[in-house]
mmCIF file of C-alpha atoms and ligand atoms in Angstrom:
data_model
loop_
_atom_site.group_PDB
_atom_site.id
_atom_site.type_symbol
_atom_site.label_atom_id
_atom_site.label_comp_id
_atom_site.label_asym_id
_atom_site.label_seq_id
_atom_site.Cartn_x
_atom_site.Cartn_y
_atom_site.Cartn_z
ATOM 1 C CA UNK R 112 5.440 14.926 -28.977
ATOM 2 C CA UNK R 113 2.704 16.819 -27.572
ATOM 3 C CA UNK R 114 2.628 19.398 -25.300
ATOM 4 C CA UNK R 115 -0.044 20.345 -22.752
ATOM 5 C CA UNK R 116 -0.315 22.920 -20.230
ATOM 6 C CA UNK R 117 -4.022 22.881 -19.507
ATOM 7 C CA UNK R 118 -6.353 20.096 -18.244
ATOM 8 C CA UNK R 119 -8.655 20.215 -21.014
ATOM 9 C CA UNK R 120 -5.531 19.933 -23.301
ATOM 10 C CA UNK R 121 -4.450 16.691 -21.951
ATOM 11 C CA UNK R 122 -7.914 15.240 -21.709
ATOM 12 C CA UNK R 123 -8.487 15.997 -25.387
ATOM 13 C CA UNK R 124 -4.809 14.268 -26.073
ATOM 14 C CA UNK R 125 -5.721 11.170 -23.867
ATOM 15 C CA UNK R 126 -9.673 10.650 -25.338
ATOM 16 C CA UNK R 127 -8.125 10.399 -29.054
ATOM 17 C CA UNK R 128 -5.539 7.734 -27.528
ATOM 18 C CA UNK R 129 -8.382 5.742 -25.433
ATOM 19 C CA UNK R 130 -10.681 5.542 -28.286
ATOM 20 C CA UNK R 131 -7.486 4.092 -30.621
ATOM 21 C CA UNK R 132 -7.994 1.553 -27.980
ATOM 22 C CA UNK R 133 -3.681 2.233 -27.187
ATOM 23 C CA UNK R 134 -2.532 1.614 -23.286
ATOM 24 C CA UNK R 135 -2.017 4.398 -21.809
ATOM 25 C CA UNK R 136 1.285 5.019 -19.145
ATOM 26 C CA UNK R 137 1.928 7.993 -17.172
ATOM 27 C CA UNK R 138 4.933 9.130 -15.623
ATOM 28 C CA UNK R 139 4.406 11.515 -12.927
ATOM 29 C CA UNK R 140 7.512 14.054 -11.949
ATOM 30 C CA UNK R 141 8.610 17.325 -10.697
ATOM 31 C CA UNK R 142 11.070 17.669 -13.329
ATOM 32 C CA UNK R 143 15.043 18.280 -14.055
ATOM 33 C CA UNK R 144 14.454 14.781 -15.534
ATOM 34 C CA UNK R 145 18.015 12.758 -15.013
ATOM 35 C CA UNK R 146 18.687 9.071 -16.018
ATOM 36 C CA UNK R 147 16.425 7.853 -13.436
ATOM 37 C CA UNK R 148 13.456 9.474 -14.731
ATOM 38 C CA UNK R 149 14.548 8.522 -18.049
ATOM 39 C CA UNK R 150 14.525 4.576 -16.555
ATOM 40 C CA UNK R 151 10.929 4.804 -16.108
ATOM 41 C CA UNK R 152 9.927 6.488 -19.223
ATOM 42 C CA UNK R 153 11.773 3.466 -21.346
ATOM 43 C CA UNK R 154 9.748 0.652 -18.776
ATOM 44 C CA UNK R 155 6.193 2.787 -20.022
ATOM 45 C CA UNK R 156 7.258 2.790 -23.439
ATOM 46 C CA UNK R 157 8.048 -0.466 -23.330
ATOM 47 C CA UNK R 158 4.942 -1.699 -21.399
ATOM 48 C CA UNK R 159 2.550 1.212 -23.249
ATOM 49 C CA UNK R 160 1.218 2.165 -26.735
ATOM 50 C CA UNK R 161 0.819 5.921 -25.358
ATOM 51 C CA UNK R 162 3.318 7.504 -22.384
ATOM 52 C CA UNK R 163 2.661 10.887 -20.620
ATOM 53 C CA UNK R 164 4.976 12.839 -18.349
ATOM 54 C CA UNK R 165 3.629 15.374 -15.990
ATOM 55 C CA UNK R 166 5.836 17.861 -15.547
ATOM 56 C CA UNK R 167 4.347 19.789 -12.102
ATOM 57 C CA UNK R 168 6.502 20.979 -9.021
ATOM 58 C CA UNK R 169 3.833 20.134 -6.324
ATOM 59 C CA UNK R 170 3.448 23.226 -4.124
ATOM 60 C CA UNK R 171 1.441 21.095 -1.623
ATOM 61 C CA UNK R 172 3.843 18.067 -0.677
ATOM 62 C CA UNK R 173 6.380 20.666 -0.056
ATOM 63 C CA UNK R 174 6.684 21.539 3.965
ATOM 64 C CA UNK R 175 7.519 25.003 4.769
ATOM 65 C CA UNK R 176 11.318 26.021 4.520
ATOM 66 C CA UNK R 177 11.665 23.193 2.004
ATOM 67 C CA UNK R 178 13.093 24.344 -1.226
ATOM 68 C CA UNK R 179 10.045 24.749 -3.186
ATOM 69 C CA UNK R 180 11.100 28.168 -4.594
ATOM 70 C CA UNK R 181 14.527 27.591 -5.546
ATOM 71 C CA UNK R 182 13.645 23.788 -7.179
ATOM 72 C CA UNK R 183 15.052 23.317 -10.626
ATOM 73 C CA UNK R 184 12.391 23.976 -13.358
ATOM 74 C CA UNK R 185 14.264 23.330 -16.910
ATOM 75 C CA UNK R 186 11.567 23.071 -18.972
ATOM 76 C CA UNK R 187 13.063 23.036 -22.197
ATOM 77 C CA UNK R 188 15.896 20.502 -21.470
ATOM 78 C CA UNK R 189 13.259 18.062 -19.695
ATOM 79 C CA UNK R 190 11.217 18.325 -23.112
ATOM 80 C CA UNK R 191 13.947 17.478 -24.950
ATOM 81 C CA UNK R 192 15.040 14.206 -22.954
ATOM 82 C CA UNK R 193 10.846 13.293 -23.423
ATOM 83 C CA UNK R 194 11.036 13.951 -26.764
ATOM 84 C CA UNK R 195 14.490 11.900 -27.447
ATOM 85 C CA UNK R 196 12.908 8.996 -24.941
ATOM 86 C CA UNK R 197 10.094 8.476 -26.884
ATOM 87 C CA UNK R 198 7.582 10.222 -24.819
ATOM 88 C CA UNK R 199 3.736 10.940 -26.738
ATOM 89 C CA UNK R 200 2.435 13.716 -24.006
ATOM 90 C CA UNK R 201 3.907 15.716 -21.631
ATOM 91 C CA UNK R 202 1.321 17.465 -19.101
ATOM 92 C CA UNK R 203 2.924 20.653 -17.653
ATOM 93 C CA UNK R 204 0.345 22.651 -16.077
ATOM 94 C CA UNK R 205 0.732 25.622 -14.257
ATOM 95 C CA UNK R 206 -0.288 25.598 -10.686
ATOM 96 C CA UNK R 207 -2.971 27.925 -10.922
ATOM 97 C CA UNK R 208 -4.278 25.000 -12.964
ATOM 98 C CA UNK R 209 -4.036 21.901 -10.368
ATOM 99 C CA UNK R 210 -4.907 23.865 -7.485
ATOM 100 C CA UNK R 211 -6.846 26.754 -8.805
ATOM 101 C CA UNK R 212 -7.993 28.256 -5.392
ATOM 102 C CA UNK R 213 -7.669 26.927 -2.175
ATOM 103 C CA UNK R 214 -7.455 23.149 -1.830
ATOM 104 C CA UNK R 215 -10.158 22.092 1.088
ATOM 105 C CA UNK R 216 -10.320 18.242 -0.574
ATOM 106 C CA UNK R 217 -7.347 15.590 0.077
ATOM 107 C CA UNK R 218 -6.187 12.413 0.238
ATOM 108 C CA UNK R 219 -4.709 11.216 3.187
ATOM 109 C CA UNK R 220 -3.175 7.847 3.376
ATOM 110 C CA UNK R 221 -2.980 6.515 7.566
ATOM 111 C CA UNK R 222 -0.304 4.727 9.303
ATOM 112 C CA UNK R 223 1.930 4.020 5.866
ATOM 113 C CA UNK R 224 2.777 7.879 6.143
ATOM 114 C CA UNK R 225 3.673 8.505 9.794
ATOM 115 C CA UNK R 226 7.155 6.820 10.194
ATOM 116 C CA UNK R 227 10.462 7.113 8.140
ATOM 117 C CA UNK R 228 10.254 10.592 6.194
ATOM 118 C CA UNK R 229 6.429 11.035 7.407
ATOM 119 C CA UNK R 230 8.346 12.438 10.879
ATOM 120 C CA UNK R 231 10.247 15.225 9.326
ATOM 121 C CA UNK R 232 7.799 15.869 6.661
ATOM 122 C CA UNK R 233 4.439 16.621 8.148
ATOM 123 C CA UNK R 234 2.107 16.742 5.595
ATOM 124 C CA UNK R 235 4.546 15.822 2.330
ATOM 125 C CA UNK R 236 2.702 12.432 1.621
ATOM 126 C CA UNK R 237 -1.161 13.990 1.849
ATOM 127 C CA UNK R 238 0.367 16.637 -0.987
ATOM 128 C CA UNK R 239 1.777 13.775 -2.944
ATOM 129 C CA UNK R 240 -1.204 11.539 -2.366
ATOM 130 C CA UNK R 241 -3.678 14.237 -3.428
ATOM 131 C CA UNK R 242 -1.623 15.352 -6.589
ATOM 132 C CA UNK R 243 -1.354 11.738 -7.946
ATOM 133 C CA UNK R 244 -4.997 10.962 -7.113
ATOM 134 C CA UNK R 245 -5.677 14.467 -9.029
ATOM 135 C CA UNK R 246 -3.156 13.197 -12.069
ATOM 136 C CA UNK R 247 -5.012 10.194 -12.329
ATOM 137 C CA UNK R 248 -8.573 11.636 -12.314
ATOM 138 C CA UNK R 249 -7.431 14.008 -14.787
ATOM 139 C CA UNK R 250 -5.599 10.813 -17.389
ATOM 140 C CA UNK R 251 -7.326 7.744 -16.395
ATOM 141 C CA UNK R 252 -3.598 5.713 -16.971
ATOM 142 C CA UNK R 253 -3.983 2.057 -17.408
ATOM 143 C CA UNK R 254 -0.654 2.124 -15.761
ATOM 144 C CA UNK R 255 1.768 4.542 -13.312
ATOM 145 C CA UNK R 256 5.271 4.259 -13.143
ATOM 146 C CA UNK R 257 7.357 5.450 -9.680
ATOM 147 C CA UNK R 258 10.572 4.821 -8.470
ATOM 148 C CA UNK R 259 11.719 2.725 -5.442
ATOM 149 C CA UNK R 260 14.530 5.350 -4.719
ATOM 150 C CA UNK R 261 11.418 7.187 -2.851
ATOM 151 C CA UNK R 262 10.592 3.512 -1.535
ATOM 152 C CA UNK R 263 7.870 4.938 1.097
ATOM 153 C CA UNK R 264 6.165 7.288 -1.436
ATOM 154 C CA UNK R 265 5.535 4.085 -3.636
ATOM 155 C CA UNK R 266 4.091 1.701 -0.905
ATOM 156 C CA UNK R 267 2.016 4.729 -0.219
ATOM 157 C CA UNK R 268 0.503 5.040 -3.403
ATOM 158 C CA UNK R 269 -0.282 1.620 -3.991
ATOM 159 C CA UNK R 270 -1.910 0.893 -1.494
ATOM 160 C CA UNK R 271 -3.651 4.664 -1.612
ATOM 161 C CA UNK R 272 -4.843 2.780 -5.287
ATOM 162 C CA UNK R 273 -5.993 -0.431 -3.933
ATOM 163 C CA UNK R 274 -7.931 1.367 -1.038
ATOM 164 C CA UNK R 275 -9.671 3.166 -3.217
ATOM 165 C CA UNK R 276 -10.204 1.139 -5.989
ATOM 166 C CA UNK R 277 -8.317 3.101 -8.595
ATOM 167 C CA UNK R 278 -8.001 1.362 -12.000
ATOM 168 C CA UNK R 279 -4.582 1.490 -12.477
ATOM 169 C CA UNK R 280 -1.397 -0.474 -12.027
ATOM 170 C CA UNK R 281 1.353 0.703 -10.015
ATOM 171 C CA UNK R 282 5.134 0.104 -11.263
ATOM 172 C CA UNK R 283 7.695 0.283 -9.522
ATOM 173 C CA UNK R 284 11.307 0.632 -10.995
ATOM 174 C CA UNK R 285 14.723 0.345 -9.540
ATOM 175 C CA UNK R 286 16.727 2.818 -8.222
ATOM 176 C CA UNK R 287 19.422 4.254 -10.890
ATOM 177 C CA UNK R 288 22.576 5.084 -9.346
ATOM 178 C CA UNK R 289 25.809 7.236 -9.775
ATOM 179 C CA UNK R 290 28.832 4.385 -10.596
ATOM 180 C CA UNK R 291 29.789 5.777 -6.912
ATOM 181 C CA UNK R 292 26.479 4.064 -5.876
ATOM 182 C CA UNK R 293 24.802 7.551 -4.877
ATOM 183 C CA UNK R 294 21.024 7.420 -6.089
ATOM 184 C CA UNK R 295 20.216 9.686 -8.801
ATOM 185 C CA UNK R 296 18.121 12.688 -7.647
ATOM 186 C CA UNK R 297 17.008 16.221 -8.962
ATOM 187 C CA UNK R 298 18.564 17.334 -5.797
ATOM 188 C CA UNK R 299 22.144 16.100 -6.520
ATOM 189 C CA UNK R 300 22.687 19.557 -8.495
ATOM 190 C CA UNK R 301 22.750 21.401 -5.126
ATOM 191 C CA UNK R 302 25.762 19.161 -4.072
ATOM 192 C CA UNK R 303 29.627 20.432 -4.824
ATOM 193 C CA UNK R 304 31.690 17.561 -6.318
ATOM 194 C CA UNK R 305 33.120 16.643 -3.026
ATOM 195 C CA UNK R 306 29.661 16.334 -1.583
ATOM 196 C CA UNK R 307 28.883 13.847 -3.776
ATOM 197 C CA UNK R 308 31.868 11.954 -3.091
ATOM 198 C CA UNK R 309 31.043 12.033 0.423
ATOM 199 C CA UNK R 310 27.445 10.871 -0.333
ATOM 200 C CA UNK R 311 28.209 7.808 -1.581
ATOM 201 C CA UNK R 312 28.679 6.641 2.122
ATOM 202 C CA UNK R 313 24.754 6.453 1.929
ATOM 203 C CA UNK R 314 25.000 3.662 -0.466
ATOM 204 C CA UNK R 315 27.932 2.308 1.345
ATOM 205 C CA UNK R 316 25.578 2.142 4.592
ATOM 206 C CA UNK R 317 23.237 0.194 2.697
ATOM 207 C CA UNK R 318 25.203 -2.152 1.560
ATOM 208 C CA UNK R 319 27.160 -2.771 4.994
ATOM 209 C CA UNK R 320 23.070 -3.469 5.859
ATOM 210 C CA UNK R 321 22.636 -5.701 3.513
ATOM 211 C CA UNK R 322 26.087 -7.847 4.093
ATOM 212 C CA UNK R 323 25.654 -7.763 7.573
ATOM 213 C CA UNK R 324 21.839 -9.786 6.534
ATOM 214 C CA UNK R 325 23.703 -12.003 4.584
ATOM 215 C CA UNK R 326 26.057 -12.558 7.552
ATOM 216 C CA UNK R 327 23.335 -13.928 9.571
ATOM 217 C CA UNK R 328 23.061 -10.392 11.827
ATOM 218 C CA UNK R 329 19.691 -10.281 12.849
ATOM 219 C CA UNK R 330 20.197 -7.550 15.846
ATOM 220 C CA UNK R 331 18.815 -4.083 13.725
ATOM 221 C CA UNK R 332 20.097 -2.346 16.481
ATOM 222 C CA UNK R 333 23.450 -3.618 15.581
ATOM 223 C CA UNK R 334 23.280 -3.199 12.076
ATOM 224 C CA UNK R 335 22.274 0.807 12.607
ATOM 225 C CA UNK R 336 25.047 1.258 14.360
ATOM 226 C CA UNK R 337 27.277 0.175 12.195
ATOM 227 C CA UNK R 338 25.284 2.308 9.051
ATOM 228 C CA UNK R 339 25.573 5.533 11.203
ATOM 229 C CA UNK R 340 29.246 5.155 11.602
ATOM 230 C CA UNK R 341 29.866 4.775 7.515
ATOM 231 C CA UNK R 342 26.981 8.030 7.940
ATOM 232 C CA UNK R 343 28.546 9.994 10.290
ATOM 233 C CA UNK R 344 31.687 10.402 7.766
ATOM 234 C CA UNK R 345 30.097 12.419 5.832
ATOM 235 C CA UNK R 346 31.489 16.073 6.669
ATOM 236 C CA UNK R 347 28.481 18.101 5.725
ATOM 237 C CA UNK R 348 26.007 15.112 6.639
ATOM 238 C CA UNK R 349 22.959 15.296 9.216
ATOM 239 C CA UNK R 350 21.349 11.987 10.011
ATOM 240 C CA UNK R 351 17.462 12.827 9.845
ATOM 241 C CA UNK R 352 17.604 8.543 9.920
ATOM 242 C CA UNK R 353 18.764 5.286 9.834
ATOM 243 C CA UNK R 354 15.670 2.619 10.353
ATOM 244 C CA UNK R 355 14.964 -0.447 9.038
ATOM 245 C CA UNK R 356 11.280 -1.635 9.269
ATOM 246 C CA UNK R 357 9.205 -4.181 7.614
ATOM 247 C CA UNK R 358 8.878 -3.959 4.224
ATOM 248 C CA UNK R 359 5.033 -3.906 3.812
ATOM 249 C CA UNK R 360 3.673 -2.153 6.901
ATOM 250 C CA UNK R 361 7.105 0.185 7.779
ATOM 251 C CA UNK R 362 6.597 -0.631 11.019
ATOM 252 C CA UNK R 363 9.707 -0.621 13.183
ATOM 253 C CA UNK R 364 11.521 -4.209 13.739
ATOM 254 C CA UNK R 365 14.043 -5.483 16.411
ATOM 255 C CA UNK R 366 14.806 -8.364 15.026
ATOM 256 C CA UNK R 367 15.369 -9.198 11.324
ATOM 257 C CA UNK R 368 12.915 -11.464 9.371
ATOM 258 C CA UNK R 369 11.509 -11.852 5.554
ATOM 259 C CA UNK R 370 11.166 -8.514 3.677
ATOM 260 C CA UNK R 371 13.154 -5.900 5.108
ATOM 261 C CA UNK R 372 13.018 -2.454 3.922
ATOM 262 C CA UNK R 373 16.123 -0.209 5.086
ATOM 263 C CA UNK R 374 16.178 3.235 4.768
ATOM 264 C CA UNK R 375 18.016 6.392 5.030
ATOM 265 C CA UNK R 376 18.022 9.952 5.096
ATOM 266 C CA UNK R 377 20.799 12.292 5.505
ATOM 267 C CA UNK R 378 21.254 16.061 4.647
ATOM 268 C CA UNK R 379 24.421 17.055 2.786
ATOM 269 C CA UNK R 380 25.389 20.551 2.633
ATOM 270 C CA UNK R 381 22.108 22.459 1.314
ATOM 271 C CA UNK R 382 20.656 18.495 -0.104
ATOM 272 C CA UNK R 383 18.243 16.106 2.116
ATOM 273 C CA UNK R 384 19.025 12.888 0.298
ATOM 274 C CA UNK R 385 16.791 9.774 0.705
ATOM 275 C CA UNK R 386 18.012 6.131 -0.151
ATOM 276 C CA UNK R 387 17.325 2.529 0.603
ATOM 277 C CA UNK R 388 17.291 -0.967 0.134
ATOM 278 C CA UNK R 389 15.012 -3.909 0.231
ATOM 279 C CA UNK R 390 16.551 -6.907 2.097
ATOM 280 C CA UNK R 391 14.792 -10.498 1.623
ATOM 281 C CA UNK R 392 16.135 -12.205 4.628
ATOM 282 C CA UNK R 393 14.508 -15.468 4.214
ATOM 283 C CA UNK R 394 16.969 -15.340 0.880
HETATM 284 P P1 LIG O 499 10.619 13.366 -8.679
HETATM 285 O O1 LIG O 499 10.719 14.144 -9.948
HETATM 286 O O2 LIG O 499 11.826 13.491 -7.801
HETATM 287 O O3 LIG O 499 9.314 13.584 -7.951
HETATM 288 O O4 LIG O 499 10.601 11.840 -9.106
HETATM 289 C C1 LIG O 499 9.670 11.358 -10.037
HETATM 290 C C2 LIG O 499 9.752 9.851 -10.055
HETATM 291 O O5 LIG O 499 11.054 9.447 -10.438
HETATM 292 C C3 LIG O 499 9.459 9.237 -8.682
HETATM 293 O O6 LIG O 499 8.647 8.087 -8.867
HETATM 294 C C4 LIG O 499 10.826 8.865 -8.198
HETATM 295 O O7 LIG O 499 10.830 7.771 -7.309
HETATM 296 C C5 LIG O 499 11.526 8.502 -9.502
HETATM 297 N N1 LIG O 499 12.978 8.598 -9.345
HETATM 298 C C6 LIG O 499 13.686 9.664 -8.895
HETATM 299 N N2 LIG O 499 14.991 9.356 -8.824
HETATM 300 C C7 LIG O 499 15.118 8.081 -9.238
HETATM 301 C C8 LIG O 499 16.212 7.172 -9.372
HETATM 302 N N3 LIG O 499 17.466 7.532 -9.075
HETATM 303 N N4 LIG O 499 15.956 5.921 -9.812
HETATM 304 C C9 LIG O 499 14.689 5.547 -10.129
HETATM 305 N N5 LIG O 499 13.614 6.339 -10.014
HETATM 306 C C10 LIG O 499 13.820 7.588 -9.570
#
């Protein structure tokens, strides 16, 4: 496995796989790679004939008081799970390199990025919007794997691809979970054990969601209610929020109908966790 911290490194790396003619796949993350990272890596090296992870803690989707600064940065660990997954390329540049004086030139996706966590999070979707667009300049993947745990950034970046006519394909992978049902995350590590006992109520507010769907509820007001109670059990929780909105446009619904997106997010102790489920009603 190869290792690049520089732009011209990886370019080099990906022009001798392009001209082989081999697929590339790219696997963007910030890091402390867990089994959900690891989920997408095997779906691009099972889809791709050469896989790169970036490895790049995005200064610029961070909002201020976030925990940029104290994010985990293993490096060596998260090589080692690359190289053991089967990775080709990992791209870990330094910032200096991505954003190598002040950044004047972004990407902002409308509407997509306003509700859910575009309300706490000014700003966090035009820093992830303008780092993948920058990621993909810089490898030209035939395809991009993301996870649905971070269900909005994904609907964001597709369509951020489609409105611009990017050449790539966006995948998008399930969400891995603890066996207590709490979604895998980078930020789990700042939880105590108890904590993430308590967390799984997030999951368990999901899936009240979904069997109340089943049930024939169609009220979302209803169904919220009931997910904030499960929430509100959480000792150490903060509901930031509990919405559910249509699946495509994550716009705000009353009643339930077809795709259904419902999401979540709640701090724990020193954590903001994000989860959520799709819902087909119609199913
Ligand atoms: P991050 O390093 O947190 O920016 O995440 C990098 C990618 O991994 C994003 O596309 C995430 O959606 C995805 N990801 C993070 N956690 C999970 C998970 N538990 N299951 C599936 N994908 C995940």
């Amino acid at each position: 496995m190869e290792v690049a911290e520089t732009i011209e490194e990886i370019r080099r790396m990906v022009k001798t796989a392009h001209d082989e003619g081999r697929k590339i796949g790219l696997v963007p993350t910030m890091g402390a790679l867990h089994i959900g990272h690891i989920s997408l890596i095997e779906a691009a090296v099972k889809n791709c004939d050469f896989v790169i992870v970036s490895i790049f803690v995005n200064p610029t989707q961070f909002v201020p008081g976030e925990d940029f600064e104290k994010y985990p940065r293993p490096l060596e660990a998260d090589l080692k799970i690359c190289r053991q997954a089967g990775v080709d390329a990992v791209f870990a540049p330094l910032p200096e390199q991505m954003y190598p004086g002040e950044n004047v030139t972004w990407v902002t996706v409308e509407k997509l990025t306003e509700p859910l966590c575009g309300q706490s999070r000014p700003e966090h979707f035009r820093g992830v919007t303008t780092v993948c667009a920058k990621l993909f300049n810089i490898i030209d993947p035939d395809a991009a794997y993301f996870g649905r745990k971070d269900a909005q950034q994904a609907i964001v970046i597709k369509r951020m691809v489609a409105d611009l006519n990017m050449p790539l394909e966006i995948v998008v992978c399930p969400t891995v979970r603890e066996p207590n049902g709490l979604a895998v995350s980078s930020r789990n590590q700042y939880l105590t054990a108890q904590q993430k006992k308590d967390a799984a109520n997030i999951y368990k507010s999901l899936q009240t969601c979904r069997g109340m769907i089943d049930a024939g509820t169609t009220e979302t007001h209803q169904i919220i209610a009931e997910m904030r109670k499960i929430l509100q059990q959480i000792p150490s929780g903060q509901i930031e929020y509990v919405s559910i909105v249509d699946a495509e446009t994550l716009e705000s619904i009353d009643k339930i109908s077809g795709k259904v997106l419902a999401a979540v997010a709640v701090k724990v102790g020193p954590a903001r966790l994000i989860d959520n489920i799709l819902v087909d009603a119609a199913k």
